Short mmCIF file of C-alpha atoms in Angstrom, two decimals:
data_model
loop_
_atom_site.label_atom_id
_atom_site.label_comp_id
_atom_site.label_asym_id
_atom_site.label_seq_id
_atom_site.Cartn_x
_atom_site.Cartn_y
_atom_site.Cartn_z
CA MET A 1 99.53 -43.97 86.32
CA THR A 2 97.66 -44.16 89.62
CA ASP A 3 95.42 -41.16 90.39
CA ARG A 4 95.54 -40.03 94.01
CA TYR A 5 92.57 -38.92 96.09
CA CYS A 6 92.09 -38.46 99.82
CA VAL A 7 89.90 -37.25 102.63
CA PHE A 8 91.16 -34.45 104.86
CA GLY A 9 89.96 -34.24 108.45
CA HIS A 10 91.02 -33.85 112.07
CA PRO A 11 90.63 -36.49 113.36
CA VAL A 12 90.18 -38.72 110.34
CA GLY A 13 91.56 -42.14 111.26
CA HIS A 14 88.03 -43.52 111.77
CA SER A 15 86.91 -42.53 108.25
CA LYS A 16 85.26 -45.15 106.07
CA SER A 17 85.92 -43.09 102.94
CA PRO A 18 89.06 -45.02 101.86
CA ARG A 19 87.09 -48.27 102.07
CA ILE A 20 84.17 -46.82 100.13
CA HIS A 21 86.16 -45.24 97.32
CA THR A 22 88.40 -48.26 96.89
CA ALA A 23 85.25 -50.35 96.44
CA PHE A 24 83.91 -47.82 93.93
CA ALA A 25 87.13 -48.02 91.92
CA GLU A 26 86.88 -51.80 91.79
CA GLN A 27 83.49 -51.49 90.07
CA PHE A 28 85.11 -49.70 87.12
CA GLY A 29 88.66 -51.04 87.20
CA ASP A 30 89.91 -47.52 87.95
CA ASP A 31 93.54 -47.21 89.01
CA ILE A 32 93.27 -44.94 92.04
CA ALA A 33 94.79 -44.65 95.49
CA TYR A 34 92.65 -43.10 98.23
CA GLU A 35 93.96 -42.27 101.70
CA ALA A 36 92.95 -40.45 104.87
CA ILE A 37 95.10 -37.42 105.73
CA GLU A 38 94.91 -35.78 109.14
CA ALA A 39 95.81 -32.16 108.49
CA PRO A 40 96.90 -29.86 111.35
CA LEU A 41 94.05 -27.68 112.58
CA ASP A 42 95.78 -24.59 111.18
CA GLY A 43 97.37 -26.34 108.21
CA PHE A 44 94.62 -27.45 105.82
CA VAL A 45 95.73 -25.30 102.86
CA ASP A 46 99.35 -26.41 103.18
CA ALA A 47 98.22 -30.04 103.40
CA TRP A 48 96.17 -29.64 100.21
CA ARG A 49 99.08 -28.01 98.36
CA ASP A 50 101.44 -30.76 99.43
CA PHE A 51 98.92 -33.37 98.33
CA ILE A 52 98.49 -31.98 94.81
CA ALA A 53 102.25 -31.43 94.52
CA HIS A 54 102.57 -35.21 94.88
CA GLY A 55 99.98 -36.08 92.27
CA GLY A 56 96.68 -35.50 94.05
CA LYS A 57 93.66 -35.08 91.77
CA GLY A 58 90.87 -34.38 94.24
CA ALA A 59 89.79 -34.68 97.85
CA ASN A 60 86.92 -35.07 100.22
CA VAL A 61 86.89 -32.70 103.16
CA THR A 62 85.32 -33.42 106.53
CA VAL A 63 85.20 -31.57 109.85
CA PRO A 64 86.66 -29.16 110.73
CA PHE A 65 87.89 -28.06 107.28
CA LYS A 66 84.76 -27.61 105.15
CA GLU A 67 84.77 -23.84 105.49
CA ASP A 68 88.52 -23.73 104.76
CA ALA A 69 87.84 -25.71 101.58
CA PHE A 70 85.08 -23.24 100.69
CA ARG A 71 87.58 -20.37 100.86
CA LEU A 72 90.24 -22.35 98.98
CA ALA A 73 88.11 -23.11 95.91
CA ASP A 74 88.47 -20.93 92.82
CA VAL A 75 85.04 -21.94 91.50
CA LEU A 76 82.06 -23.02 93.61
CA SER A 77 78.93 -24.94 92.71
CA SER A 78 75.65 -23.19 93.45
CA ARG A 79 74.88 -25.72 96.19
CA ALA A 80 78.28 -25.07 97.82
CA GLN A 81 77.63 -21.34 97.70
CA ARG A 82 74.31 -21.90 99.47
CA ALA A 83 75.82 -24.20 102.07
CA GLY A 84 78.83 -21.97 102.72
CA ALA A 85 80.94 -25.13 102.88
CA VAL A 86 82.74 -27.58 100.59
CA ASN A 87 83.24 -31.30 101.09
CA THR A 88 84.62 -32.15 97.62
CA LEU A 89 87.57 -30.55 95.83
CA VAL A 90 88.39 -31.24 92.19
CA LEU A 91 91.72 -30.16 90.66
CA GLY A 92 91.20 -28.82 87.15
CA LYS A 93 93.57 -29.35 84.24
CA GLN A 94 94.81 -25.76 84.51
CA GLY A 95 95.36 -26.04 88.26
CA ASP A 96 92.08 -24.35 89.16
CA ILE A 97 90.18 -25.74 92.15
CA TYR A 98 86.48 -26.57 91.93
CA GLY A 99 84.54 -26.87 95.17
CA ASP A 100 81.23 -28.64 95.68
CA THR A 101 79.18 -30.10 98.51
CA THR A 102 77.64 -33.53 98.05
CA ASP A 103 76.17 -33.97 101.54
CA GLY A 104 72.69 -32.78 100.64
CA VAL A 105 72.30 -34.84 97.51
CA GLY A 106 73.68 -37.81 99.44
CA LEU A 107 71.02 -37.39 102.11
CA VAL A 108 68.16 -37.05 99.63
CA ARG A 109 69.25 -40.09 97.61
CA ASP A 110 69.44 -42.17 100.76
CA LEU A 111 66.02 -40.96 101.86
CA GLN A 112 64.62 -41.87 98.45
CA ALA A 113 66.21 -45.32 98.71
CA HIS A 114 64.19 -45.80 101.91
CA ALA A 115 60.94 -44.49 100.38
CA ALA A 116 60.99 -41.48 102.69
CA PRO A 117 58.11 -39.01 102.48
CA LEU A 118 59.46 -35.86 100.79
CA GLU A 119 57.12 -34.22 98.29
CA GLY A 120 54.20 -32.67 100.14
CA ALA A 121 55.58 -33.84 103.49
CA ARG A 122 56.07 -32.00 106.77
CA ILE A 123 59.78 -32.21 107.57
CA LEU A 124 61.50 -31.35 110.84
CA ILE A 125 65.28 -30.96 111.13
CA LEU A 126 66.93 -30.98 114.54
CA GLY A 127 70.01 -28.76 114.77
CA ALA A 128 71.18 -25.66 112.93
CA GLY A 129 74.89 -26.25 112.38
CA GLY A 130 76.93 -26.76 109.25
CA ALA A 131 75.67 -30.31 108.71
CA VAL A 132 72.09 -29.05 108.55
CA ARG A 133 72.90 -26.01 106.40
CA GLY A 134 74.41 -28.29 103.77
CA VAL A 135 71.23 -30.34 103.25
CA ILE A 136 68.42 -27.78 103.29
CA GLU A 137 68.55 -26.77 99.62
CA PRO A 138 68.14 -30.32 98.20
CA LEU A 139 65.44 -31.10 100.76
CA LEU A 140 63.46 -28.04 99.67
CA ALA A 141 64.01 -29.01 96.02
CA ALA A 142 61.97 -32.15 96.81
CA GLN A 143 59.01 -29.81 97.42
CA PRO A 144 57.88 -30.63 100.95
CA ALA A 145 54.77 -28.90 102.23
CA ALA A 146 56.79 -27.34 105.06
CA LEU A 147 60.24 -27.60 106.61
CA MET A 148 60.97 -26.59 110.21
CA ILE A 149 64.41 -26.22 111.77
CA ALA A 150 64.51 -26.63 115.56
CA ASN A 151 67.57 -25.86 117.65
CA ARG A 152 68.62 -25.29 121.26
CA THR A 153 69.43 -21.71 120.23
CA PRO A 154 66.18 -20.59 118.56
CA GLY A 155 67.69 -17.52 116.92
CA LYS A 156 70.18 -19.61 114.99
CA ALA A 157 67.39 -21.80 113.63
CA ARG A 158 65.32 -18.77 112.64
CA GLN A 159 68.25 -17.21 110.81
CA LEU A 160 68.93 -20.44 108.95
CA ALA A 161 65.27 -20.70 107.94
CA GLU A 162 65.35 -17.11 106.72
CA ASP A 163 68.46 -17.81 104.62
CA PHE A 164 66.55 -20.47 102.66
CA ALA A 165 63.03 -19.01 102.75
CA ASP A 166 63.20 -18.10 99.05
CA LEU A 167 63.32 -21.82 98.19
CA GLY A 168 60.22 -22.99 100.05
CA GLU A 169 58.08 -22.89 103.18
CA THR A 170 60.74 -22.80 105.92
CA THR A 171 60.48 -21.86 109.59
CA GLY A 172 62.83 -22.03 112.56
CA GLY A 173 62.64 -21.94 116.33
CA GLY A 174 63.36 -23.68 119.61
CA PHE A 175 62.42 -27.23 120.57
CA ASP A 176 59.52 -25.87 122.59
CA GLU A 177 58.06 -24.39 119.38
CA ILE A 178 57.61 -27.77 117.68
CA VAL A 179 53.88 -28.19 117.06
CA GLY A 180 52.05 -31.04 115.35
CA ALA A 181 53.18 -34.29 113.79
CA PHE A 182 55.82 -34.65 111.08
CA ASP A 183 56.25 -37.14 108.25
CA LEU A 184 60.05 -37.00 108.38
CA VAL A 185 62.26 -36.00 111.32
CA ILE A 186 66.01 -35.64 110.66
CA ASN A 187 68.49 -35.44 113.51
CA GLY A 188 71.31 -33.21 112.32
CA THR A 189 73.00 -32.91 115.70
CA SER A 190 75.71 -35.14 117.12
CA ALA A 191 74.15 -35.05 120.59
CA SER A 192 72.54 -38.48 120.41
CA LEU A 193 75.92 -40.18 120.04
CA GLY A 194 76.71 -38.92 123.51
CA GLY A 195 73.44 -40.26 124.86
CA ASP A 196 71.71 -36.88 124.79
CA LEU A 197 68.29 -36.20 123.33
CA PRO A 198 66.56 -32.85 122.75
CA PRO A 199 63.28 -32.23 124.62
CA LEU A 200 60.95 -33.50 121.89
CA PRO A 201 57.17 -33.99 122.15
CA ASP A 202 55.92 -37.56 122.37
CA ASP A 203 53.40 -36.99 119.56
CA LEU A 204 56.09 -35.88 117.11
CA PHE A 205 55.53 -38.53 114.45
CA ALA A 206 52.67 -38.81 111.97
CA ASP A 207 51.46 -42.20 110.75
CA ALA A 208 54.14 -43.98 108.67
CA ALA A 209 56.70 -41.32 109.68
CA LEU A 210 60.43 -41.82 109.19
CA ALA A 211 63.08 -40.85 111.76
CA TYR A 212 66.53 -40.30 110.22
CA ASP A 213 69.79 -39.73 112.08
CA MET A 214 72.67 -38.27 110.08
CA MET A 215 74.98 -40.07 112.50
CA TYR A 216 75.55 -43.83 112.38
CA GLY A 217 77.18 -46.52 114.46
CA ASN A 218 77.18 -50.20 115.26
CA GLU A 219 74.07 -49.66 117.40
CA PRO A 220 71.10 -47.32 116.88
CA THR A 221 71.57 -43.84 118.32
CA VAL A 222 69.50 -42.73 121.30
CA PHE A 223 67.37 -40.61 118.91
CA LEU A 224 66.57 -43.62 116.72
CA ARG A 225 65.74 -45.78 119.75
CA TRP A 226 63.45 -43.07 121.08
CA ALA A 227 61.75 -42.72 117.69
CA ALA A 228 61.26 -46.48 117.28
CA GLU A 229 59.54 -46.63 120.66
CA ARG A 230 57.03 -44.11 119.31
CA GLY A 231 56.23 -46.04 116.16
CA ALA A 232 58.50 -44.38 113.60
CA ARG A 233 60.54 -46.21 110.99
CA THR A 234 64.23 -45.53 111.61
CA VAL A 235 67.27 -45.11 109.35
CA ASP A 236 70.82 -44.07 110.26
CA GLY A 237 73.26 -42.01 108.19
CA LEU A 238 75.50 -44.75 106.76
CA GLY A 239 73.67 -44.59 103.44
CA MET A 240 74.09 -40.82 103.31
CA LEU A 241 77.85 -41.28 103.71
CA ILE A 242 77.93 -43.73 100.82
CA GLU A 243 75.68 -41.66 98.56
CA GLN A 244 77.62 -38.43 99.08
CA ALA A 245 80.81 -40.37 98.35
CA ALA A 246 79.31 -41.66 95.09
CA GLU A 247 78.52 -38.10 94.03
CA SER A 248 82.12 -37.08 94.79
CA TYR A 249 83.41 -40.02 92.78
CA PHE A 250 81.24 -38.93 89.85
CA LEU A 251 82.70 -35.40 90.03
CA TRP A 252 86.22 -36.81 89.89
CA ARG A 253 85.81 -39.69 87.45
CA ASN A 254 82.64 -38.89 85.45
CA HIS A 255 80.99 -42.21 86.20
CA ARG A 256 78.61 -42.98 89.03
CA PRO A 257 79.13 -46.05 91.24
CA GLU A 258 76.46 -48.52 92.27
CA THR A 259 75.83 -47.87 95.95
CA ALA A 260 73.65 -50.83 96.98
CA PRO A 261 76.53 -53.35 97.06
CA ILE A 262 78.61 -50.95 99.17
CA ARG A 263 75.78 -50.58 101.68
CA GLU A 264 75.69 -54.36 102.11
CA LEU A 265 79.47 -54.52 102.35
CA LEU A 266 79.78 -51.90 105.08
CA ARG A 267 76.79 -53.18 107.07
CA GLY A 268 78.41 -56.58 107.06
CA GLU A 269 81.63 -55.14 108.43
CA MET A 270 80.02 -53.13 111.25
#
């Protein structure tokens, strides 16, 4: 019998998740069907219930429903509790709902695949929204020397830093408070897709620094172009998408896909 999975979002028609998970299933010969479901903005819970009533086993959850999924789950992973959001739902055998977030581990695995400086590094994250909140814990677990969160609204960045201060050296502030060079700079905002760039200092990058944008597209974002002009290595977020999907697949199926072939596949299709 075919096991059903999906991704919920609004909008969600652009999602690459069906392509990714279908490719994962082919690696193992798993009999699954994976689809994208655009739930009404006020109808996520009903959409989930309808999905499982028709044989659904688990789901990915993207914007704007990650907090709804957090509230829906009966049991939460520790990393989901920290993030305050869920991007993976697993239906238990007794009908209980397990919620997890795989975004952070997906980011770290992609960074490791690109030999990013993590342990002992100075890391800067741009933005203080939900996307950033979901990745701070695994970044701090890599034991950087310091992690700074910079945001247009300084108070939001400071609060986020305070929320995670028990896990490592973490500070927050405005863009005008960025001082010194960093080994890794992560853009966690969506601004660069619209051609916008925060007011960043020209001497932002240390030698051999990596600039990482959690967004991706057919062309480099404005942030990655700006970083490349200043000597940084650049990586977009396609690998993060694939790695977080692999972690979700493992939660559902208890085997972990090979991600390298999927990276090549999707790059070739972009």
